[in-house]
Short mmCIF file of C-alpha atoms and ligand atoms in Angstrom, two decimals:
data_model
loop_
_atom_site.label_atom_id
_atom_site.label_comp_id
_atom_site.label_asym_id
_atom_site.label_seq_id
_atom_site.Cartn_x
_atom_site.Cartn_y
_atom_site.Cartn_z
CA UNK A 6 -0.12 0.04 -0.16
CA UNK A 7 1.21 3.44 -0.92
CA UNK A 8 2.47 5.38 1.83
CA UNK A 9 1.11 8.84 3.11
CA UNK A 10 2.89 12.35 3.36
CA UNK A 11 1.73 15.53 4.79
CA UNK A 12 3.77 18.59 3.79
CA UNK A 13 2.88 21.84 5.64
CA UNK A 14 3.28 25.15 3.47
CA UNK A 15 2.95 23.15 0.15
CA UNK A 16 1.15 25.29 -2.12
CA UNK A 17 4.07 26.97 -3.19
CA UNK A 18 8.30 27.24 -2.73
CA UNK A 19 10.29 24.66 -1.51
CA UNK A 20 6.90 22.80 0.20
CA UNK A 21 5.62 22.31 -3.25
CA UNK A 22 8.85 20.99 -4.59
CA UNK A 23 9.27 18.52 -1.98
CA UNK A 24 5.66 17.43 -2.36
CA UNK A 25 6.04 16.93 -5.98
CA UNK A 26 9.26 14.88 -5.29
CA UNK A 27 7.27 12.55 -2.82
CA UNK A 28 4.49 12.10 -5.10
CA UNK A 29 7.11 10.77 -7.57
CA UNK A 30 8.45 8.50 -5.07
CA UNK A 31 5.03 6.98 -4.62
CA UNK A 32 3.47 8.79 -1.62
CA UNK A 33 -0.22 9.78 -1.41
CA UNK A 34 0.19 13.79 -1.04
CA UNK A 35 -1.67 15.70 1.51
CA UNK A 36 -1.12 19.62 0.49
CA UNK A 37 -1.32 22.04 3.19
CA UNK A 38 -1.25 25.82 3.42
CA UNK A 39 -2.80 28.99 4.92
CA UNK A 40 -3.30 30.30 1.43
CA UNK A 41 -6.43 28.69 0.05
CA UNK A 42 -6.40 30.37 -3.45
CA UNK A 43 -2.63 29.12 -4.12
CA UNK A 44 -3.49 25.78 -2.35
CA UNK A 45 -6.11 25.01 -4.63
CA UNK A 46 -4.10 25.87 -8.05
CA UNK A 47 -1.67 23.38 -6.57
CA UNK A 48 -3.93 20.78 -5.99
CA UNK A 49 -5.34 21.11 -9.46
CA UNK A 50 -1.86 20.86 -10.75
CA UNK A 51 -1.06 17.81 -8.76
CA UNK A 52 -4.49 16.24 -9.80
CA UNK A 53 -3.76 17.08 -13.51
CA UNK A 54 -0.45 15.06 -13.11
CA UNK A 55 -2.00 12.01 -11.57
CA UNK A 56 -1.04 12.51 -8.24
CA UNK A 57 -3.13 11.03 -5.49
CA UNK A 58 -3.44 14.21 -3.38
CA UNK A 59 -5.83 16.08 -1.07
CA UNK A 60 -5.33 19.60 0.22
CA UNK A 61 -6.11 20.89 3.85
CA UNK A 62 -6.38 24.66 4.61
CA UNK A 63 -4.64 25.43 8.02
CA UNK A 64 -2.53 27.65 9.93
CA UNK A 65 0.61 25.75 11.82
CA UNK A 66 0.61 28.10 14.56
CA UNK A 67 -2.70 26.75 15.68
CA UNK A 68 -2.53 23.65 17.56
CA UNK A 69 -6.05 22.51 16.78
CA UNK A 70 -5.55 23.13 13.09
CA UNK A 71 -2.31 20.80 13.05
CA UNK A 72 -4.15 17.88 14.59
CA UNK A 73 -7.27 18.48 12.40
CA UNK A 74 -4.74 18.38 9.42
CA UNK A 75 -3.58 14.72 10.56
CA UNK A 76 -7.26 13.65 11.03
CA UNK A 77 -8.13 15.00 7.49
CA UNK A 78 -5.17 13.08 6.16
CA UNK A 79 -6.08 9.79 7.98
CA UNK A 80 -9.70 10.52 6.83
CA UNK A 81 -8.85 10.85 3.13
CA UNK A 82 -6.02 7.95 3.07
CA UNK A 83 -6.42 5.70 6.02
CA UNK A 84 -2.73 6.10 7.44
CA UNK A 85 -0.06 8.68 7.86
CA UNK A 86 3.64 7.76 7.32
CA UNK A 87 5.45 10.98 6.97
CA UNK A 88 4.92 14.84 8.13
CA UNK A 89 6.97 17.49 6.71
CA UNK A 90 6.81 20.49 9.09
CA UNK A 91 7.87 22.82 6.01
CA UNK A 92 5.66 25.98 6.63
CA UNK A 93 7.66 29.02 7.58
CA UNK A 94 7.89 32.70 7.63
CA UNK A 95 10.81 35.20 7.64
CA UNK A 96 11.44 38.58 9.18
CA UNK A 97 14.16 41.16 8.41
CA UNK A 98 15.09 43.65 11.03
CA UNK A 99 18.19 45.09 12.94
CA UNK A 100 18.65 43.72 16.31
CA UNK A 101 17.59 46.80 18.22
CA UNK A 102 14.24 46.91 16.21
CA UNK A 103 13.04 43.67 17.47
CA UNK A 104 9.92 43.93 18.84
CA UNK A 105 7.30 41.83 20.76
CA UNK A 106 5.09 41.37 17.94
CA UNK A 107 7.74 40.20 15.47
CA UNK A 108 9.16 37.76 17.93
CA UNK A 109 5.65 36.53 18.91
CA UNK A 110 4.46 36.03 15.19
CA UNK A 111 7.71 34.47 13.91
CA UNK A 112 7.78 32.04 16.69
CA UNK A 113 4.13 31.27 16.69
CA UNK A 114 4.65 29.87 13.12
CA UNK A 115 8.25 28.44 12.77
CA UNK A 116 8.60 27.21 16.17
CA UNK A 117 5.18 26.38 17.78
CA UNK A 118 4.05 25.13 14.33
CA UNK A 119 6.67 22.82 14.42
CA UNK A 120 5.81 21.36 17.76
CA UNK A 121 2.21 21.21 17.04
CA UNK A 122 3.08 19.24 14.12
CA UNK A 123 5.34 16.92 15.58
CA UNK A 124 2.81 16.27 18.28
CA UNK A 125 -0.25 15.67 16.21
CA UNK A 126 2.01 13.21 13.80
CA UNK A 127 3.49 11.51 16.58
CA UNK A 128 -0.22 10.77 18.16
CA UNK A 129 -1.04 9.12 14.99
CA UNK A 130 2.12 7.01 14.57
CA UNK A 131 1.71 6.01 18.11
CA UNK A 132 -1.93 5.11 17.36
CA UNK A 133 -1.03 3.17 14.26
CA UNK A 134 2.31 1.39 16.03
CA UNK A 135 4.03 2.02 12.78
CA UNK A 136 7.34 3.50 11.97
CA UNK A 137 6.73 7.34 11.27
CA UNK A 138 9.04 9.98 10.03
CA UNK A 139 8.77 13.82 10.97
CA UNK A 140 11.12 16.14 8.90
CA UNK A 141 11.51 19.74 9.99
CA UNK A 142 12.32 22.67 7.99
CA UNK A 143 15.40 24.29 9.47
CA UNK A 144 17.78 26.47 7.82
CA UNK A 145 21.73 27.23 7.48
CA UNK A 146 20.33 29.96 9.80
CA UNK A 147 19.72 27.17 12.44
CA UNK A 148 23.47 26.52 12.59
CA UNK A 149 24.66 30.09 12.21
CA UNK A 150 22.72 33.38 13.09
CA UNK A 151 22.78 35.98 10.32
CA UNK A 152 22.59 39.73 10.82
CA UNK A 153 19.45 41.33 10.16
CA UNK A 154 17.84 37.91 10.34
CA UNK A 155 18.17 37.58 14.32
CA UNK A 156 14.60 36.62 14.97
CA UNK A 157 14.25 34.04 12.11
CA UNK A 158 17.59 32.60 13.14
CA UNK A 159 16.87 31.96 16.70
CA UNK A 160 13.40 30.36 15.27
CA UNK A 161 15.67 27.85 13.18
CA UNK A 162 17.79 27.21 16.18
CA UNK A 163 14.90 26.38 18.37
CA UNK A 164 13.69 24.02 15.55
CA UNK A 165 16.85 22.49 15.64
CA UNK A 166 16.78 21.80 19.25
CA UNK A 167 13.37 20.27 19.11
CA UNK A 168 14.46 18.12 16.25
CA UNK A 169 17.10 16.86 18.95
CA UNK A 170 14.76 16.70 21.89
CA UNK A 171 11.76 15.22 19.98
CA UNK A 172 14.10 12.58 18.49
CA UNK A 173 15.25 11.23 21.60
CA UNK A 174 11.71 11.24 23.50
CA UNK A 175 10.01 9.60 20.37
CA UNK A 176 12.80 6.96 19.20
CA UNK A 177 11.28 4.32 21.36
CA UNK A 178 7.87 4.57 19.22
CA UNK A 179 10.02 3.93 16.06
CA UNK A 180 9.69 7.59 15.10
CA UNK A 181 12.62 9.22 13.52
CA UNK A 182 12.60 13.06 13.80
CA UNK A 183 15.25 14.84 11.54
CA UNK A 184 15.55 18.24 9.75
CA UNK A 185 16.78 19.69 6.25
CA UNK A 186 18.83 23.00 6.40
CA UNK A 187 18.80 24.62 3.34
CA UNK A 188 20.99 27.73 2.12
CA UNK A 189 19.63 30.31 -0.38
CA UNK A 190 16.66 29.15 -2.63
CA UNK A 191 14.95 31.75 -4.71
CA UNK A 192 11.55 31.13 -3.45
CA UNK A 193 8.88 33.93 -2.29
CA UNK A 194 10.68 33.99 0.89
CA UNK A 195 13.89 35.21 -0.56
CA UNK A 196 12.02 37.86 -2.66
CA UNK A 197 10.54 39.14 0.58
CA UNK A 198 14.04 39.21 2.55
CA UNK A 199 15.70 40.94 -0.49
CA UNK A 200 12.99 43.49 -0.67
CA UNK A 201 13.38 44.19 3.29
CA UNK A 202 16.96 44.06 3.41
CA UNK A 203 17.83 46.66 0.84
CA UNK A 204 15.88 49.05 2.52
CA UNK A 205 18.51 49.20 5.49
CA UNK A 206 21.38 49.95 3.15
CA UNK A 207 21.73 53.21 0.95
CA UNK A 208 23.96 51.69 -1.35
CA UNK A 209 21.80 48.52 -2.24
CA UNK A 210 19.19 47.96 -4.65
CA UNK A 211 16.35 45.42 -5.18
CA UNK A 212 18.33 42.20 -5.86
CA UNK A 213 21.53 43.25 -4.33
CA UNK A 214 21.04 41.27 -0.82
CA UNK A 215 20.08 37.98 -2.80
CA UNK A 216 23.26 38.29 -5.09
CA UNK A 217 25.47 39.07 -2.39
CA UNK A 218 24.33 35.70 -0.59
CA UNK A 219 24.45 33.60 -3.92
CA UNK A 220 27.96 34.65 -4.52
CA UNK A 221 28.92 33.33 -1.24
CA UNK A 222 28.02 29.83 -2.48
CA UNK A 223 30.89 27.51 -3.33
CA UNK A 224 29.03 25.57 -5.63
CA UNK A 225 28.11 28.88 -7.44
CA UNK A 226 24.69 28.84 -7.77
CA UNK A 227 21.65 29.56 -5.79
CA UNK A 228 19.24 26.47 -4.87
CA UNK A 229 16.61 24.85 -6.52
CA UNK A 230 13.22 23.25 -4.77
CA UNK A 231 14.59 19.94 -6.32
CA UNK A 232 17.79 20.22 -4.51
CA UNK A 233 16.13 20.32 -1.05
CA UNK A 234 13.39 17.69 -2.21
CA UNK A 235 16.37 15.27 -2.77
CA UNK A 236 17.45 15.37 0.91
CA UNK A 237 14.07 15.19 2.10
CA UNK A 238 13.19 12.32 -0.31
CA UNK A 239 16.12 10.49 1.29
CA UNK A 240 14.91 11.56 4.87
CA UNK A 241 11.30 10.01 3.97
CA UNK A 242 12.82 6.87 2.70
CA UNK A 243 13.52 3.57 4.43
CA UNK A 244 17.33 4.35 3.33
CA UNK A 245 17.52 6.97 6.49
CA UNK A 246 15.87 4.52 8.90
CA UNK A 247 19.07 4.58 11.23
CA UNK A 248 19.17 8.26 11.01
CA UNK A 249 17.50 10.35 13.52
CA UNK A 250 17.91 13.69 15.44
CA UNK A 251 20.03 15.19 12.64
CA UNK A 252 19.46 18.74 11.12
CA UNK A 253 21.31 18.00 7.80
CA UNK A 254 22.77 21.25 5.68
CA UNK A 255 22.00 21.26 1.90
CA UNK A 256 23.44 24.80 0.80
CA UNK A 257 25.93 24.15 -2.04
CA UNK A 258 28.39 25.43 0.49
CA UNK A 259 27.83 28.26 2.44
CA UNK A 260 28.05 27.08 6.10
CA UNK A 261 30.57 24.41 7.02
CA UNK A 262 29.66 22.17 10.22
N1 NAI B 29 14.01 29.80 0.65
C1 NAI B 29 15.17 29.56 1.24
O1 NAI B 29 16.15 30.10 1.03
C2 NAI B 29 14.89 29.02 2.57
C3 NAI B 29 13.81 28.52 3.22
N2 NAI B 29 14.09 27.85 4.54
C4 NAI B 29 12.73 27.23 5.01
O2 NAI B 29 11.85 26.31 4.06
C5 NAI B 29 10.49 26.47 4.48
C6 NAI B 29 9.97 26.70 3.25
O3 NAI B 29 10.59 28.06 2.77
P1 NAI B 29 10.06 28.73 1.14
O4 NAI B 29 9.54 27.59 0.38
O5 NAI B 29 11.37 29.36 0.94
O6 NAI B 29 9.14 29.83 1.77
P2 NAI B 29 7.81 30.48 1.00
O7 NAI B 29 7.56 31.77 1.97
O8 NAI B 29 7.93 30.58 -0.36
O9 NAI B 29 6.51 29.37 1.08
C7 NAI B 29 6.04 29.14 2.66
C8 NAI B 29 4.69 28.53 2.27
O10 NAI B 29 4.17 28.43 3.54
C9 NAI B 29 2.78 28.97 3.84
N3 NAI B 29 2.72 29.62 5.16
C10 NAI B 29 3.21 30.73 5.73
N4 NAI B 29 2.48 30.97 6.77
C11 NAI B 29 1.87 29.56 7.21
C12 NAI B 29 1.20 29.08 8.42
N5 NAI B 29 0.99 29.80 9.38
N6 NAI B 29 0.47 27.93 8.15
C13 NAI B 29 0.47 27.26 6.96
N7 NAI B 29 1.08 27.67 5.90
C14 NAI B 29 1.82 28.94 6.10
C15 NAI B 29 2.78 30.29 2.65
O11 NAI B 29 1.67 30.49 2.53
C16 NAI B 29 3.76 29.53 1.70
O12 NAI B 29 2.98 28.92 0.71
C17 NAI B 29 10.55 27.50 5.40
O13 NAI B 29 10.48 26.94 6.74
C18 NAI B 29 11.74 28.29 5.55
O14 NAI B 29 11.95 29.09 6.67
C19 NAI B 29 14.87 27.54 4.81
C20 NAI B 29 16.19 27.90 4.80
C21 NAI B 29 16.44 28.59 3.23
C1 BUO B 30 15.99 32.28 4.26
C2 BUO B 30 17.08 31.41 5.17
O1 BUO B 30 16.75 30.58 6.04
C3 BUO B 30 18.36 31.99 4.57
C4 BUO B 30 19.40 32.16 5.72
O2 BUO B 30 18.54 32.17 3.57
#
């Protein structure tokens, strides 16, 4: 029987790339996003391509939405095997401007969302008494804290920490918890980061911040969703069964650990 994967924030960007790859790998796909219009379009695309898929609208920062997402997946396909905590948001600001609203919002989506998603998936895996895989979106910013991205970097460090602690506690239930740490991928997220960053520097124009980050990549090009999906495909597969608690960097050579 085909396995079932949920990918949060998969209406576009890296999440959509991951969902496409897992669909090719033979998974039944549960698309998910807060943006209903984008999600409807993506679901149509998947169905037209023959991927056995459903879509659920939800907000990862709401615990009840995450548990509802798992319920909808199980109602549709009868089981759950992989939960990808992909949804995340960015924020750009100098350290001295960080405020309560920025901290609360970014932590609510990136950190609380990952915790709630992991809890909802783990509850289902334990009920099924099957091996389960939780795969979290971390970042190179979860290994190194970047200027102007302090709050974002802190959330990704927290994601890495929860990847470690959850993997230890959930191992007795055969649940593996790992994370992928992308570098610089030209999605809507980087469009927003670039647009915000250049506002703070008089000598920078739109596109310059992105260009500067890309110039620092050893392999000489920015990241494609497929590059990230290759790693997630491995983490979702049986080939990674002996790996848990790892936050693996895929960045073409920016951050060396
Ligand atoms: N683009 C990049 O260079 C990098 C991205 N990442 C991480 O990868 C993940 C995906 O990033 P991108 O695809 O680039 O971002 P994106 O902004 O292009 O796409 C994120 C998707 O998540 C959805 N979303 C946002 N808030 C949500 C919420 N509360 N509930 C449900 N869905 C929500 C959005 O509607 C969007 O479809 C994020 O966690 C991000 O932090 C990590 C490192 C680098
Ligand atoms: C968006 C992101 O995680 C970085 C540091 O590129």
